[in-house]
Short mmCIF file of C-alpha atoms in Angstrom, two decimals:
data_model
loop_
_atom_site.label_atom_id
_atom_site.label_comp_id
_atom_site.label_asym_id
_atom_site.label_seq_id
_atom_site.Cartn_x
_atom_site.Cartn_y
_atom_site.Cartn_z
CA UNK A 1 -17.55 75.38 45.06
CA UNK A 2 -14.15 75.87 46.08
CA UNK A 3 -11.36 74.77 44.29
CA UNK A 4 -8.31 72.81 46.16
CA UNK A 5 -5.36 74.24 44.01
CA UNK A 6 -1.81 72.35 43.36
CA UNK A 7 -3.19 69.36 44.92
CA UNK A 8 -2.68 65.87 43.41
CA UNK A 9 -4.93 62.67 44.43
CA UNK A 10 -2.77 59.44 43.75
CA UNK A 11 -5.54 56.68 42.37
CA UNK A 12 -5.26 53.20 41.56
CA UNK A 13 -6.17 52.84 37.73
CA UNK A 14 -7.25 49.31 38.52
CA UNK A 15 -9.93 50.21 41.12
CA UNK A 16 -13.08 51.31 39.55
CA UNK A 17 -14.31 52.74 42.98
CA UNK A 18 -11.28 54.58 42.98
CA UNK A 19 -11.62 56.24 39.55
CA UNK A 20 -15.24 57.06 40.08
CA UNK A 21 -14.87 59.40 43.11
CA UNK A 22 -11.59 60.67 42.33
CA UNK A 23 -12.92 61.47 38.55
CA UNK A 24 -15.98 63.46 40.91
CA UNK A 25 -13.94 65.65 42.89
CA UNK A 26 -12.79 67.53 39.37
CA UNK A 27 -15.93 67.08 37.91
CA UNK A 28 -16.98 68.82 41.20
CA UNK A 29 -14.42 71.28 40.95
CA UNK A 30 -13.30 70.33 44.20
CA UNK A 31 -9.28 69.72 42.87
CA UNK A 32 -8.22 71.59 39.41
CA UNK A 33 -8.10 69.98 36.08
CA UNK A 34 -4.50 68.46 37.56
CA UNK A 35 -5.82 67.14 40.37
CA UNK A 36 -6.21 63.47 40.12
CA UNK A 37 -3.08 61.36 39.20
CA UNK A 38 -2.70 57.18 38.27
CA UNK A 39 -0.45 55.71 41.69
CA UNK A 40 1.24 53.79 38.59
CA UNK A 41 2.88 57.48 37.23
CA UNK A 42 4.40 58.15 39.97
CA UNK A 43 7.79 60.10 38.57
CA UNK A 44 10.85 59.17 40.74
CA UNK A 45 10.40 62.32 41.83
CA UNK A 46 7.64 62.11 43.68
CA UNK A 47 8.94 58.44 44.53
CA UNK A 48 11.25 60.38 46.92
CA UNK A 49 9.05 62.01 49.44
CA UNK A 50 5.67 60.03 49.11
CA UNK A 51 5.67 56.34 50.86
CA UNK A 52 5.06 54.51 47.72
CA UNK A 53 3.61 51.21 50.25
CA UNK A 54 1.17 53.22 52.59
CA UNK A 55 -0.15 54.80 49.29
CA UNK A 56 -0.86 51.60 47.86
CA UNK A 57 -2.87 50.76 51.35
CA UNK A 58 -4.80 54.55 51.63
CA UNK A 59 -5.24 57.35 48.81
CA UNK A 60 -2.52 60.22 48.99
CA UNK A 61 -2.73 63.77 48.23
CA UNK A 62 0.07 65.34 46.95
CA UNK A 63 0.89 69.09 47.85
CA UNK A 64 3.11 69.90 44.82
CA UNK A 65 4.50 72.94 46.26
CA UNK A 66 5.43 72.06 49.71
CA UNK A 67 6.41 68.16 48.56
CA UNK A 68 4.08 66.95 51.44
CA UNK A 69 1.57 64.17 51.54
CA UNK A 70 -1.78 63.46 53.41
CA UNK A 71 -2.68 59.59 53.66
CA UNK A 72 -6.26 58.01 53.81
CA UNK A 73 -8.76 59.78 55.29
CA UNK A 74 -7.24 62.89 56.02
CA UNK A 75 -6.12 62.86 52.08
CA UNK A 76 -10.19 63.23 51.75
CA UNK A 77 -11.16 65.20 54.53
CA UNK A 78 -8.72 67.63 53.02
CA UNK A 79 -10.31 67.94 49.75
CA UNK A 80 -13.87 67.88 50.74
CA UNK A 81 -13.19 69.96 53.70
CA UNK A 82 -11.84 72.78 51.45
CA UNK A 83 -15.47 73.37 49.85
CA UNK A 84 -17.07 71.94 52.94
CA UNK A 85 -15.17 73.64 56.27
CA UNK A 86 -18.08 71.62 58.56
CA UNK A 87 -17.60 68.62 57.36
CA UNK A 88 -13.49 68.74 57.79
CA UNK A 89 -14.31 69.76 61.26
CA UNK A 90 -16.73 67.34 62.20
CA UNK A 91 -14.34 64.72 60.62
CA UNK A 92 -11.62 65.79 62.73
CA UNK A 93 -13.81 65.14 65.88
CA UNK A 94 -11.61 61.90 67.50
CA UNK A 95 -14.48 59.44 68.12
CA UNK A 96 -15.48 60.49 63.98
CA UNK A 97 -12.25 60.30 62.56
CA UNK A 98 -11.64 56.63 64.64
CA UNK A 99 -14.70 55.57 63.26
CA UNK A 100 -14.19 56.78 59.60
CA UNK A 101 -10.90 55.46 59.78
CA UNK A 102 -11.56 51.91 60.56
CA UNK A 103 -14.39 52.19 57.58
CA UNK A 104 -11.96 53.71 55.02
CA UNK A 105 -9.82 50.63 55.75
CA UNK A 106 -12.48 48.15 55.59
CA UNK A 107 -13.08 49.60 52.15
CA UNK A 108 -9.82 50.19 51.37
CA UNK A 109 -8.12 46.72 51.86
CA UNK A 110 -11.34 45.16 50.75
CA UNK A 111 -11.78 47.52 47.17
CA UNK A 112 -10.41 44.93 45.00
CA UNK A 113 -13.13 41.85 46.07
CA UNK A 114 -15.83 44.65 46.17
CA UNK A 115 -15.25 46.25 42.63
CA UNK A 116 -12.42 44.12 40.68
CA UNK A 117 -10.79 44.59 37.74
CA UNK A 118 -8.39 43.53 35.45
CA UNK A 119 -4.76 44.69 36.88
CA UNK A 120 -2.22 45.88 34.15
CA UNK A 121 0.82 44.16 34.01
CA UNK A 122 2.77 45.92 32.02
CA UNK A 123 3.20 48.65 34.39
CA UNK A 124 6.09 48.59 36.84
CA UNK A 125 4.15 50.36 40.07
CA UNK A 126 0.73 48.34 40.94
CA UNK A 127 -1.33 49.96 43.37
CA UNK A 128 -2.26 46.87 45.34
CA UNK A 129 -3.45 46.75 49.11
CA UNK A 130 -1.72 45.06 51.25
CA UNK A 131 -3.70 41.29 51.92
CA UNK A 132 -5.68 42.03 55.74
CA UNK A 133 -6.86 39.10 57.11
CA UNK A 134 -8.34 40.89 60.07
CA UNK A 135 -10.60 43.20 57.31
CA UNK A 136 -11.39 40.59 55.38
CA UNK A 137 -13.18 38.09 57.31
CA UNK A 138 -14.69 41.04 58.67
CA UNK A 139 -16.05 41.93 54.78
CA UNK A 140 -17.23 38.28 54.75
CA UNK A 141 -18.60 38.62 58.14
CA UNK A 142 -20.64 41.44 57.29
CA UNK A 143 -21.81 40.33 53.94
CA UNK A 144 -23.04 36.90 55.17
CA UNK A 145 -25.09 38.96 57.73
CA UNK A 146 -26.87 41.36 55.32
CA UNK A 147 -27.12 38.55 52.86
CA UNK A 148 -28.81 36.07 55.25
CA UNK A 149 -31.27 38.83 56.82
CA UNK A 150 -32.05 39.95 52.99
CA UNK A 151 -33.01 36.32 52.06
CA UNK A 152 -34.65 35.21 55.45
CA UNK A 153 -37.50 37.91 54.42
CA UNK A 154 -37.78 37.48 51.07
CA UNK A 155 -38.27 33.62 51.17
CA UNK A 156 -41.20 34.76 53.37
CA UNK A 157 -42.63 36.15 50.00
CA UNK A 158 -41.94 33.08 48.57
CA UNK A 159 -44.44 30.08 50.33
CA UNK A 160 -42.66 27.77 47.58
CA UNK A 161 -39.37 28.63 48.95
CA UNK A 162 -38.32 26.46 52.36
CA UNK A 163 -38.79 28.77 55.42
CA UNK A 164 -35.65 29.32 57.25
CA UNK A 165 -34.31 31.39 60.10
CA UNK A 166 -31.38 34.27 59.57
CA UNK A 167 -29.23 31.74 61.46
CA UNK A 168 -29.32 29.16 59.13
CA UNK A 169 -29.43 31.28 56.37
CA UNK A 170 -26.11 32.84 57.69
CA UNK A 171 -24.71 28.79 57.90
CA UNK A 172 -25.63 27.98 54.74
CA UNK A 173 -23.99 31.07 53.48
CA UNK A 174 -20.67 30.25 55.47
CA UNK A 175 -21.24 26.69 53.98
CA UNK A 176 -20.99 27.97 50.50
CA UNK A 177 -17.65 29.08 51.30
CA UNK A 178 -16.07 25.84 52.72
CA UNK A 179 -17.95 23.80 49.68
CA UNK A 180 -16.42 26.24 47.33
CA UNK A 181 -12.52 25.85 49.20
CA UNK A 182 -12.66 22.31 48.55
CA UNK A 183 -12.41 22.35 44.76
CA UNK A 184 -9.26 25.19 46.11
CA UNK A 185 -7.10 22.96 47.70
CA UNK A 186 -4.39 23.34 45.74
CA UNK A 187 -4.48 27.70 46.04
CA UNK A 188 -2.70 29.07 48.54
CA UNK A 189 -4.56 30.74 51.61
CA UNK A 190 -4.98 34.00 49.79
CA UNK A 191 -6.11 33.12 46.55
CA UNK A 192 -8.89 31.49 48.49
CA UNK A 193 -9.89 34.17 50.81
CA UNK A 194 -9.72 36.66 47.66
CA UNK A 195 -12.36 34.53 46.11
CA UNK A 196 -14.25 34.08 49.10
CA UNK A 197 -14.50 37.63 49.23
CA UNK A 198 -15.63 37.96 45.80
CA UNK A 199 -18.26 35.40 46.31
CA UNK A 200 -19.71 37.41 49.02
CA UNK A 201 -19.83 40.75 46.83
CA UNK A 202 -22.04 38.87 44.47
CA UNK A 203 -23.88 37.33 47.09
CA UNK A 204 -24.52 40.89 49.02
CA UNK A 205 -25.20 42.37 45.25
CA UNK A 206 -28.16 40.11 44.94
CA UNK A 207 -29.49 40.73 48.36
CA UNK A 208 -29.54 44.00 47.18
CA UNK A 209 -31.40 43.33 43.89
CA UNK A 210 -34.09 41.48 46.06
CA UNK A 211 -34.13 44.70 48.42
CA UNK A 212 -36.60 47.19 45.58
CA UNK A 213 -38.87 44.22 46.14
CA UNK A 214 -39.30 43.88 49.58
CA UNK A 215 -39.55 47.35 49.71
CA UNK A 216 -42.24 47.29 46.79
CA UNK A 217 -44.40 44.31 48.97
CA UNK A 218 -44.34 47.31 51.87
CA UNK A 219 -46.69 49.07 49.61
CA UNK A 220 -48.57 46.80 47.80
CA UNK A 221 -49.46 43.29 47.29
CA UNK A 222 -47.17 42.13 44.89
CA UNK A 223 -48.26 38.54 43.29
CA UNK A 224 -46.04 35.50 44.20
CA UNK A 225 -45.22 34.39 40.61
CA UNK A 226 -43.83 38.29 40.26
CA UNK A 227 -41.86 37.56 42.97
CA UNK A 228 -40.23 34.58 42.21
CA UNK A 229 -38.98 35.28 38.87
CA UNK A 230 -38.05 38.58 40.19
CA UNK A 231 -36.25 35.63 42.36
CA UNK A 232 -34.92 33.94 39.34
CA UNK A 233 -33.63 36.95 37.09
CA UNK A 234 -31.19 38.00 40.10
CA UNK A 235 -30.08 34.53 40.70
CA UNK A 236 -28.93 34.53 36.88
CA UNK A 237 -27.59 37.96 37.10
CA UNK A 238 -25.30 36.92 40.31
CA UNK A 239 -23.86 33.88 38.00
CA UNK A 240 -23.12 35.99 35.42
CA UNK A 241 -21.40 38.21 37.79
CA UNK A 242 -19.73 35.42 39.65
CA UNK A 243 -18.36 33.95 36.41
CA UNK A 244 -17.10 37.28 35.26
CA UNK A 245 -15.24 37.64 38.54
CA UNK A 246 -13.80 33.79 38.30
CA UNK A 247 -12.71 35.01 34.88
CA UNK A 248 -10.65 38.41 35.97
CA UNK A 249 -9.36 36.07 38.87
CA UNK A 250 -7.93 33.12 36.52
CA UNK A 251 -9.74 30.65 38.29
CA UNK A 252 -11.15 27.61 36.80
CA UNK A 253 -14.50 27.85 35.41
CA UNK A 254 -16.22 24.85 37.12
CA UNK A 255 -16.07 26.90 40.22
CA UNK A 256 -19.06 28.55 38.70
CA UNK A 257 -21.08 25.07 38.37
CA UNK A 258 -20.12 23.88 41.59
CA UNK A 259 -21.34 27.19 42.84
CA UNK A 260 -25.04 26.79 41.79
CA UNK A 261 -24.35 22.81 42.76
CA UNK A 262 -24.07 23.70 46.54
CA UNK A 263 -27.45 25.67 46.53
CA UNK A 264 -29.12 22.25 45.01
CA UNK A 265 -28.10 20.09 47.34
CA UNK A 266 -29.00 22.13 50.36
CA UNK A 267 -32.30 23.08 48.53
CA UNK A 268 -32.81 19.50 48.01
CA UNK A 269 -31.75 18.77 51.74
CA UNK A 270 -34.15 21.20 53.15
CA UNK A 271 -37.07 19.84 51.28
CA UNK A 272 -35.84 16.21 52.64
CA UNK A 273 -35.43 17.07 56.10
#
């Protein structure tokens, strides 16, 4: 494996995603032991010549000698493309590097709802995206989508369960949202859509708890009791989640209640209707 010399990754300390791959490429040997530095130690120095705002937005690679910078995804086509030649080159192909683009921002402005964590304050720098309304409903969007189709065929598993098509499933998952805003009235518009976003992440988590399952009934018969408290452990795991997430975003706590309140009531509405 090659090794990209003099080459400095700016990461955000906050961002477990970030930390993971970044903490890779060395342990890959893909950038030196040097290679990987916290967006929130940036020396005025480097202050100068790297544009401390897009850097927050995409991940920058710092060329120490020549004081130049590479934003986003052709920071990481850089470094991977240095062991990997091909895969730099495909990358560079325009309708690939459009499309990789547009996914490194859908990522990128959504990292903090996917993987959150608790931001340090006592740092003057904070590598925070810019809020993108446009890439956020799209998260949401998507989420709801794989959610509902995840759920539509495991209820199927599930006789107990009330049937229900991946249209309604995707309504009553766009439900949950507007239920959940009106105990946020008093948040401003971003607050809300940050913990609409969250909510999703958990949501799209457990559809992909339920997914080993599904693909386990492919093979065999699996028993519907198995099934259903296969059903049950994720549903406690994703409040667990959510209420560690309503915790890192100092929101109150009842949002967690009123959470698992919304899927009784349409549970109990289904079974009424």
């Amino acid at each position: 494996m090659k090794t990209l010399q003099n080459q400095t990754l700016l990461y955000d300390e906050d961002c477990p995603l970030c930390q993971v791959y970044t903490t890779g490429f060395i342990k890959a040997k893909m950038l030196d032991e040097n290679g990987r530095k916290s967006y929130c130690q940036l020396s005025e120095n480097e202050q100068s010549f790297v544009d401390i705002k897009r850097a927050s937005n995409e991940i920058a690679l710092i060329d120490n000698q020549n004081k130049t910078v590479l934003y986003g995804i052709d920071s990481l086509l850089k470094v991977i493309g240095f062991s990997f030649p091909l895969i730099e080159k495909i990358g560079n192909l325009k309708p690939v590097k459009f499309f990789l683009k547009k996914l490194y921002s859908f990522v990128s402005y959504n990292r903090k709802v996917i993987i959150p964590g608790a931001v340090n304050k006592d740092v003057k720098l904070q590598c925070v995206p810019d809020f993108n309304y446009k890439y956020r409903f799209l998260f949401i969007g998507f989420a709801s989508i794989i959610t509902s189709i995840v759920l539509y065929h495991y209820a199927a598993l599930i006789p107990v369960l009330p049937q229900a098509g991946s249209t309604r499933e995707i309504l009553i998952a766009l439900g949950q949202l507007l239920f959940q805003s009106l105990f946020m009235l008093k948040s401003d518009k971003k607050t809300i859509l940050n913990y609409a976003g969250n909510v999703m992440t958990v949501s799209l988590m457990g559809s992909l708890l339920l997914l080993p399952m599904l693909a386990l009934q492919t093979v065999v018969n699996v028993p519907e009791n198995i099934t259903l408290v296969w059903f049950a452990i994720t549903a406690f795991i994703m409040f667990i989640e959510h209420f560690r997430r309503v915790k890192i975003l100092q929101l109150p706590t009842y949002l967690c209640f009123t959470w698992v309140a919304y899927r009784f009531i349409i549970l109990l509405l289904i079974l009424n209707y």
